[in-house]
XYZ file of C-alpha atoms in Angstrom:
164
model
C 98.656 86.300 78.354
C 102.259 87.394 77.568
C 103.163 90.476 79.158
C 105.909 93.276 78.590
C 106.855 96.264 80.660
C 108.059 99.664 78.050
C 108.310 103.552 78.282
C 105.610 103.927 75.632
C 106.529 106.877 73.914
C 103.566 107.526 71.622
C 104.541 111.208 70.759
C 107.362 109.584 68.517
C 105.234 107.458 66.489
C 104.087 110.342 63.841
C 107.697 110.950 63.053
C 108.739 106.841 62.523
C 105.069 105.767 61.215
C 106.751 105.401 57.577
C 109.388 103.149 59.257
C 107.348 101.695 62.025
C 104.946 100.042 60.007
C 107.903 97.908 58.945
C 108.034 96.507 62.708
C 105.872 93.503 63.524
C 105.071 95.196 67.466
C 104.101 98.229 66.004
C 101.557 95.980 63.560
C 100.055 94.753 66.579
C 99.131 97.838 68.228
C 102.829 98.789 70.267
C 103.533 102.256 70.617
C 107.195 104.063 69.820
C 108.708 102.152 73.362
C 111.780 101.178 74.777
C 111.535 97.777 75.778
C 112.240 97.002 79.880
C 111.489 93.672 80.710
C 110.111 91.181 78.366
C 108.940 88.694 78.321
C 107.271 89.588 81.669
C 105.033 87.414 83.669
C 102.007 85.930 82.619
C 99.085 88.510 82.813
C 96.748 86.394 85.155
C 99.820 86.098 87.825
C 100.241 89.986 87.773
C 98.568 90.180 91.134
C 98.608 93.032 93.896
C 102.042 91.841 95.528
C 103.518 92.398 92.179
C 101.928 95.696 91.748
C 103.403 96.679 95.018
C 106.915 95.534 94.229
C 106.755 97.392 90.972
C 105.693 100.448 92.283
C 108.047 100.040 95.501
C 111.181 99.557 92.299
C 109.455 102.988 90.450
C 109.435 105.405 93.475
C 113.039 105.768 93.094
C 112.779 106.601 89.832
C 112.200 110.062 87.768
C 110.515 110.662 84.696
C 113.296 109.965 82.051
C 114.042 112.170 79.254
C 115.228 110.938 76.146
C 116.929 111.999 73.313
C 117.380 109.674 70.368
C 120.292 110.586 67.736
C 121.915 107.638 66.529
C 121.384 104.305 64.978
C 121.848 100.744 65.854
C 121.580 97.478 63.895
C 120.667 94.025 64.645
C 120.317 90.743 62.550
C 116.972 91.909 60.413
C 116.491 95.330 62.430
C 117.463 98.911 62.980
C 116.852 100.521 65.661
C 117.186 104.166 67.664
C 119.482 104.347 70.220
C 119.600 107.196 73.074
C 122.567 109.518 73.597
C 122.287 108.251 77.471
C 121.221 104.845 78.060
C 122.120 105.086 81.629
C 119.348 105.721 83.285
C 117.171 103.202 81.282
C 119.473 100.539 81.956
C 119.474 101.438 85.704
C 115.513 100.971 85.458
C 115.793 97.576 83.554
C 118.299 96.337 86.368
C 115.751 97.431 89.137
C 113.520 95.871 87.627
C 115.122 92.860 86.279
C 116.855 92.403 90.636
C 113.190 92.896 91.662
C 111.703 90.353 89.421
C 114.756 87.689 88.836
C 112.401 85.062 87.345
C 111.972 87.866 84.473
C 115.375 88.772 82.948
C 115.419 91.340 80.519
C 114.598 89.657 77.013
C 114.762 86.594 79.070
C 118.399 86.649 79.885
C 119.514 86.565 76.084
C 121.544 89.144 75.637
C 124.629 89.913 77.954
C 124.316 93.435 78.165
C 121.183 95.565 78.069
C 121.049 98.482 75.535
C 117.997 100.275 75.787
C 116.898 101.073 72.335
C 113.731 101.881 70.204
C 113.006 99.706 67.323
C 112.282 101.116 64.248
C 111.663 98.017 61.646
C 112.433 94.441 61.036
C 112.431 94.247 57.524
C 114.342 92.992 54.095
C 117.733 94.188 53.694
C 116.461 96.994 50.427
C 113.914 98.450 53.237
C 116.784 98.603 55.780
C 119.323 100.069 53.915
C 116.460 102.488 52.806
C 115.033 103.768 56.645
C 119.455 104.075 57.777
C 119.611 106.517 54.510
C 116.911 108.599 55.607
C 116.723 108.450 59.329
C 119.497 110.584 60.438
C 117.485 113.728 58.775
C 115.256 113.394 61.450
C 117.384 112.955 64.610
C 117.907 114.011 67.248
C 114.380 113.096 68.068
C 113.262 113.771 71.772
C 110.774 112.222 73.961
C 110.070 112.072 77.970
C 108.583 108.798 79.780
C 106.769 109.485 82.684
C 105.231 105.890 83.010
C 106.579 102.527 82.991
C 103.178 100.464 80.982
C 102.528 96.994 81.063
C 101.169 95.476 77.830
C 99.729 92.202 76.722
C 99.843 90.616 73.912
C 96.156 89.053 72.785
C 94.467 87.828 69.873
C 94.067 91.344 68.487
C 97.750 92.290 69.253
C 99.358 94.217 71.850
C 96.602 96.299 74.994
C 97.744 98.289 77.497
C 96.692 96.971 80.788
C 98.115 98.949 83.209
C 100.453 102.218 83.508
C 102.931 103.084 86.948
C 104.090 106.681 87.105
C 107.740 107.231 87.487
């Protein structure tokens, strides 16, 4: 099965359900997240040496706060961005130098912003969710596991979570 590794942040999905539901992962059974590497590896190759290199990668890292007060855009999208990406980006490059055969997005996009996507909808429903999302923000959230999800049948399971 596909895979993806995220900071599931589930305490910000009562705040974005009206928007979320307008996102095709969140549909399938995705939390609030901020994507780190996906697509990942297959979920039947996910064996113990790759446990052990991802929790070698995640003992360097804390718990990562997050506060979320702005708004991006891509083609189709909008998404939340955080007022520091660093330290997300310096857990998708960990990750991304311990697992080269799994670039981020696979190797897509030329620079990694970590964001949270809010919808992928019609331009009307768009234009609607940038209107009204800044009332809510700054919204705040704390990851203190990286999860690895698959992506079934049924939609999206967690299979496994690594504390930071």
């Amino acid at each position: 099965m596909e895979t993806g590794l995220v900071l599931a942040l589930p305490e910000l999905d009562p705040p974005l359900r009206r928007w979320r539901k307008h996102d095709p992962a969140a549909r399938l059974g995705m939390p609030a997240h901020v994507t780190l590497i996906y697509p990942f590896m297959d979920s039947r190759a996910f064996d113990e040496a790759a446990r052990v290199r991802l929790r070698d990668v995640l003992r360097g890292f804390a718990p990562l706060e997050f506060a979320f007060d702005r708004l991006g855009a891509f083609q189709g999208g909008v998404w939340l961005e955080p007022a520091d990406p660093a330290p997300a980006v310096r857990l998708i490059e960990a990750l991304a130098a311990a697992f080269p055969a799994h670039p981020p997005f696979g190797g897509a996009h030329a620079s990694i912003i970590p964001h949270l996507t809010i919808a992928q909808a019609a331009p009307g429903v768009l234009a609607r969710i940038r209107a009204e999302a800044p009332r809510i923000l700054p919204l705040t959230a704390r990851a203190e596991a990286v999860s690895l999800y698959a992506r079934s049948e049924e939609g999206w399971i967690p299979l496994e979570r690594f504390a930071l």
